[in-house]
Amino acid sequence: SGVEARPKSAAKATIWPAAAGITAASTALRTEITTLAAFAVAGDWAGLRAQVRPTGATCNGCHDKYRLEKKS
């Protein structure tokens, strides 16, 4: 598949041959979210606050690398 399969995709063309990178990014995000959720379930608000930035950075890292900028 490629951009031809999803012409309205917001993904950069570099995403299509980057399956290993997407898998690694997905695994990293899953780890960060699991940590975030554990703090929330435990009611550890200091830990939760501290974990928000690393979780967001992991998410943004993938978006920055593989997602096209949104047009206004």
CSV table of N, CA and C in Angstrom, one decimal:
chain,number,residue,atom,x,y,z
A,1,SER,N,0.8,-1.2,0.0
A,1,SER,CA,0.0,0.0,0.0
A,1,SER,C,0.9,1.2,0.0
A,2,GLY,N,0.3,2.3,-0.2
A,2,GLY,CA,1.0,3.6,-0.2
A,2,GLY,C,0.0,4.7,-0.3
A,3,VAL,N,0.5,5.9,-0.6
A,3,VAL,CA,-0.3,7.1,-0.6
A,3,VAL,C,-1.5,6.9,-1.6
A,4,GLU,N,-1.2,6.1,-2.6
A,4,GLU,CA,-2.3,5.8,-3.6
A,4,GLU,C,-3.5,5.2,-3.0
A,5,ALA,N,-3.2,4.3,-2.0
A,5,ALA,CA,-4.3,3.6,-1.3
A,5,ALA,C,-5.1,4.5,-0.4
A,6,ARG,N,-4.5,5.6,0.1
A,6,ARG,CA,-5.2,6.5,1.0
A,6,ARG,C,-4.9,8.0,0.5
A,7,PRO,N,-5.4,8.4,-0.6
A,7,PRO,CA,-5.1,9.7,-1.1
A,7,PRO,C,-5.4,10.9,-0.2
A,8,LYS,N,-6.3,10.7,0.7
A,8,LYS,CA,-6.7,11.8,1.6
A,8,LYS,C,-6.0,11.7,3.0
A,9,SER,N,-5.0,10.8,3.1
A,9,SER,CA,-4.2,10.6,4.3
A,9,SER,C,-3.5,11.8,4.7
A,10,ALA,N,-3.3,12.0,6.0
A,10,ALA,CA,-2.5,13.1,6.5
A,10,ALA,C,-1.1,12.7,6.8
A,11,ALA,N,-0.7,11.5,6.3
A,11,ALA,CA,0.6,10.9,6.5
A,11,ALA,C,1.6,11.4,5.4
A,12,LYS,N,2.8,11.7,5.9
A,12,LYS,CA,3.9,12.0,4.9
A,12,LYS,C,4.2,10.7,4.1
A,13,ALA,N,4.7,10.9,2.9
A,13,ALA,CA,5.1,9.8,2.1
A,13,ALA,C,6.1,8.9,2.7
A,14,THR,N,6.9,9.4,3.7
A,14,THR,CA,7.9,8.6,4.3
A,14,THR,C,7.4,7.6,5.3
A,15,ILE,N,6.1,7.6,5.6
A,15,ILE,CA,5.5,6.7,6.5
A,15,ILE,C,5.4,5.3,5.8
A,16,TRP,N,5.1,5.3,4.5
A,16,TRP,CA,4.8,4.0,3.9
A,16,TRP,C,6.0,3.0,4.0
A,17,PRO,N,7.2,3.4,3.7
A,17,PRO,CA,8.3,2.4,3.8
A,17,PRO,C,8.9,2.3,5.3
A,18,ALA,N,8.2,2.9,6.2
A,18,ALA,CA,8.8,3.0,7.6
A,18,ALA,C,8.1,2.1,8.6
A,19,ALA,N,7.7,0.9,8.2
A,19,ALA,CA,7.0,0.1,9.2
A,19,ALA,C,7.7,-0.2,10.5
A,20,ALA,N,9.0,-0.4,10.4
A,20,ALA,CA,9.8,-0.6,11.6
A,20,ALA,C,9.7,0.6,12.6
A,21,GLY,N,9.8,1.8,12.0
A,21,GLY,CA,9.8,3.0,12.8
A,21,GLY,C,8.4,3.2,13.4
A,22,ILE,N,7.4,2.9,12.7
A,22,ILE,CA,6.0,3.0,13.2
A,22,ILE,C,5.8,2.0,14.3
A,23,THR,N,6.3,0.8,14.2
A,23,THR,CA,6.1,-0.2,15.2
A,23,THR,C,6.9,0.2,16.5
A,24,ALA,N,8.1,0.7,16.3
A,24,ALA,CA,8.9,1.2,17.5
A,24,ALA,C,8.2,2.4,18.2
A,25,ALA,N,7.7,3.3,17.4
A,25,ALA,CA,7.0,4.5,18.0
A,25,ALA,C,5.7,4.0,18.7
A,26,SER,N,5.0,3.1,18.1
A,26,SER,CA,3.8,2.6,18.8
A,26,SER,C,4.1,1.9,20.1
A,27,THR,N,5.2,1.1,20.1
A,27,THR,CA,5.6,0.4,21.3
A,27,THR,C,6.0,1.4,22.4
A,28,ALA,N,6.7,2.5,22.0
A,28,ALA,CA,7.2,3.5,23.0
A,28,ALA,C,6.0,4.3,23.5
A,29,LEU,N,5.0,4.6,22.6
A,29,LEU,CA,3.8,5.3,23.1
A,29,LEU,C,3.0,4.4,24.1
A,30,ARG,N,2.9,3.2,23.7
A,30,ARG,CA,2.1,2.2,24.6
A,30,ARG,C,2.8,2.2,26.0
A,31,THR,N,4.1,2.2,26.1
A,31,THR,CA,4.8,2.2,27.3
A,31,THR,C,4.5,3.4,28.1
A,32,GLU,N,4.6,4.6,27.5
A,32,GLU,CA,4.4,5.9,28.1
A,32,GLU,C,2.9,6.0,28.6
A,33,ILE,N,2.0,5.5,27.8
A,33,ILE,CA,0.6,5.6,28.2
A,33,ILE,C,0.3,4.6,29.4
A,34,THR,N,0.9,3.5,29.4
A,34,THR,CA,0.7,2.5,30.5
A,34,THR,C,1.3,3.1,31.8
A,35,THR,N,2.4,3.8,31.7
A,35,THR,CA,2.9,4.5,32.9
A,35,THR,C,2.0,5.6,33.4
A,36,LEU,N,1.5,6.4,32.4
A,36,LEU,CA,0.6,7.5,32.7
A,36,LEU,C,-0.7,6.9,33.4
A,37,ALA,N,-1.2,5.9,32.9
A,37,ALA,CA,-2.4,5.3,33.4
A,37,ALA,C,-2.2,4.7,34.8
A,38,ALA,N,-1.0,4.1,35.0
A,38,ALA,CA,-0.7,3.6,36.4
A,38,ALA,C,-0.7,4.7,37.4
A,39,PHE,N,-0.1,5.8,37.1
A,39,PHE,CA,-0.1,6.9,38.0
A,39,PHE,C,-1.5,7.4,38.3
A,40,ALA,N,-2.4,7.4,37.3
A,40,ALA,CA,-3.8,7.9,37.4
A,40,ALA,C,-4.5,6.9,38.3
A,41,VAL,N,-4.4,5.6,38.1
A,41,VAL,CA,-5.1,4.6,38.9
A,41,VAL,C,-4.7,4.7,40.3
A,42,ALA,N,-3.4,4.9,40.5
A,42,ALA,CA,-2.8,4.9,41.9
A,42,ALA,C,-3.2,6.2,42.6
A,43,GLY,N,-3.7,7.2,41.9
A,43,GLY,CA,-4.0,8.5,42.5
A,43,GLY,C,-2.7,9.3,42.7
A,44,ASP,N,-1.6,9.0,42.1
A,44,ASP,CA,-0.4,9.7,42.3
A,44,ASP,C,-0.3,10.9,41.3
A,45,TRP,N,-0.8,12.0,41.8
A,45,TRP,CA,-1.0,13.2,41.0
A,45,TRP,C,0.4,13.8,40.6
A,46,ALA,N,1.3,13.7,41.5
A,46,ALA,CA,2.7,14.2,41.2
A,46,ALA,C,3.3,13.4,40.0
A,47,GLY,N,3.2,12.1,40.2
A,47,GLY,CA,3.7,11.2,39.1
A,47,GLY,C,3.0,11.4,37.8
A,48,LEU,N,1.6,11.6,37.9
A,48,LEU,CA,0.8,11.8,36.7
A,48,LEU,C,1.3,13.1,36.0
A,49,ARG,N,1.4,14.2,36.8
A,49,ARG,CA,1.9,15.4,36.2
A,49,ARG,C,3.2,15.3,35.5
A,50,ALA,N,4.1,14.6,36.2
A,50,ALA,CA,5.5,14.4,35.6
A,50,ALA,C,5.5,13.5,34.4
A,51,GLN,N,4.5,12.7,34.2
A,51,GLN,CA,4.5,11.7,33.1
A,51,GLN,C,3.8,12.3,31.9
A,52,VAL,N,3.0,13.4,32.0
A,52,VAL,CA,2.3,14.0,30.9
A,52,VAL,C,3.2,14.4,29.8
A,53,ARG,N,4.3,15.1,30.2
A,53,ARG,CA,5.2,15.6,29.1
A,53,ARG,C,5.9,14.5,28.4
A,54,PRO,N,6.5,13.5,29.0
A,54,PRO,CA,7.1,12.4,28.3
A,54,PRO,C,6.1,11.7,27.3
A,55,THR,N,4.9,11.5,27.8
A,55,THR,CA,3.9,10.9,27.0
A,55,THR,C,3.6,11.7,25.8
A,56,GLY,N,3.4,13.0,26.0
A,56,GLY,CA,3.1,13.9,24.9
A,56,GLY,C,4.3,14.0,23.9
A,57,ALA,N,5.5,14.0,24.4
A,57,ALA,CA,6.7,14.1,23.6
A,57,ALA,C,6.8,12.8,22.7
A,58,THR,N,6.4,11.7,23.2
A,58,THR,CA,6.5,10.4,22.4
A,58,THR,C,5.4,10.5,21.3
A,59,CYS,N,4.2,11.0,21.7
A,59,CYS,CA,3.2,11.1,20.7
A,59,CYS,C,3.6,12.1,19.6
A,60,ASN,N,4.1,13.3,20.0
A,60,ASN,CA,4.5,14.3,19.0
A,60,ASN,C,5.6,13.9,18.2
A,61,GLY,N,6.5,13.1,18.7
A,61,GLY,CA,7.7,12.6,17.9
A,61,GLY,C,7.2,11.8,16.7
A,62,CYS,N,6.2,11.0,16.8
A,62,CYS,CA,5.7,10.3,15.7
A,62,CYS,C,4.9,11.3,14.7
A,63,HIS,N,4.1,12.1,15.3
A,63,HIS,CA,3.4,13.1,14.4
A,63,HIS,C,4.4,14.0,13.7
A,64,ASP,N,5.4,14.5,14.4
A,64,ASP,CA,6.4,15.3,13.7
A,64,ASP,C,7.1,14.6,12.6
A,65,LYS,N,7.4,13.3,12.8
A,65,LYS,CA,8.1,12.6,11.8
A,65,LYS,C,7.3,12.1,10.6
A,66,TYR,N,6.0,11.7,10.9
A,66,TYR,CA,5.2,11.0,9.9
A,66,TYR,C,3.9,11.7,9.5
A,67,ARG,N,3.6,12.8,10.1
A,67,ARG,CA,2.3,13.4,9.7
A,67,ARG,C,2.5,14.8,9.1
A,68,LEU,N,1.7,15.0,8.0
A,68,LEU,CA,1.8,16.3,7.3
A,68,LEU,C,1.3,17.4,8.2
A,69,GLU,N,1.7,18.6,8.0
A,69,GLU,CA,1.2,19.8,8.8
A,69,GLU,C,-0.2,20.0,8.4
A,70,LYS,N,-1.1,20.4,9.3
A,70,LYS,CA,-2.5,20.7,9.0
A,70,LYS,C,-2.5,22.0,8.3
A,71,LYS,N,-3.3,22.1,7.3
A,71,LYS,CA,-3.5,23.4,6.6
A,71,LYS,C,-4.6,24.1,7.3
A,72,SER,N,-4.4,25.4,7.5
A,72,SER,CA,-5.4,26.2,8.1
A,72,SER,C,-6.6,26.5,7.2
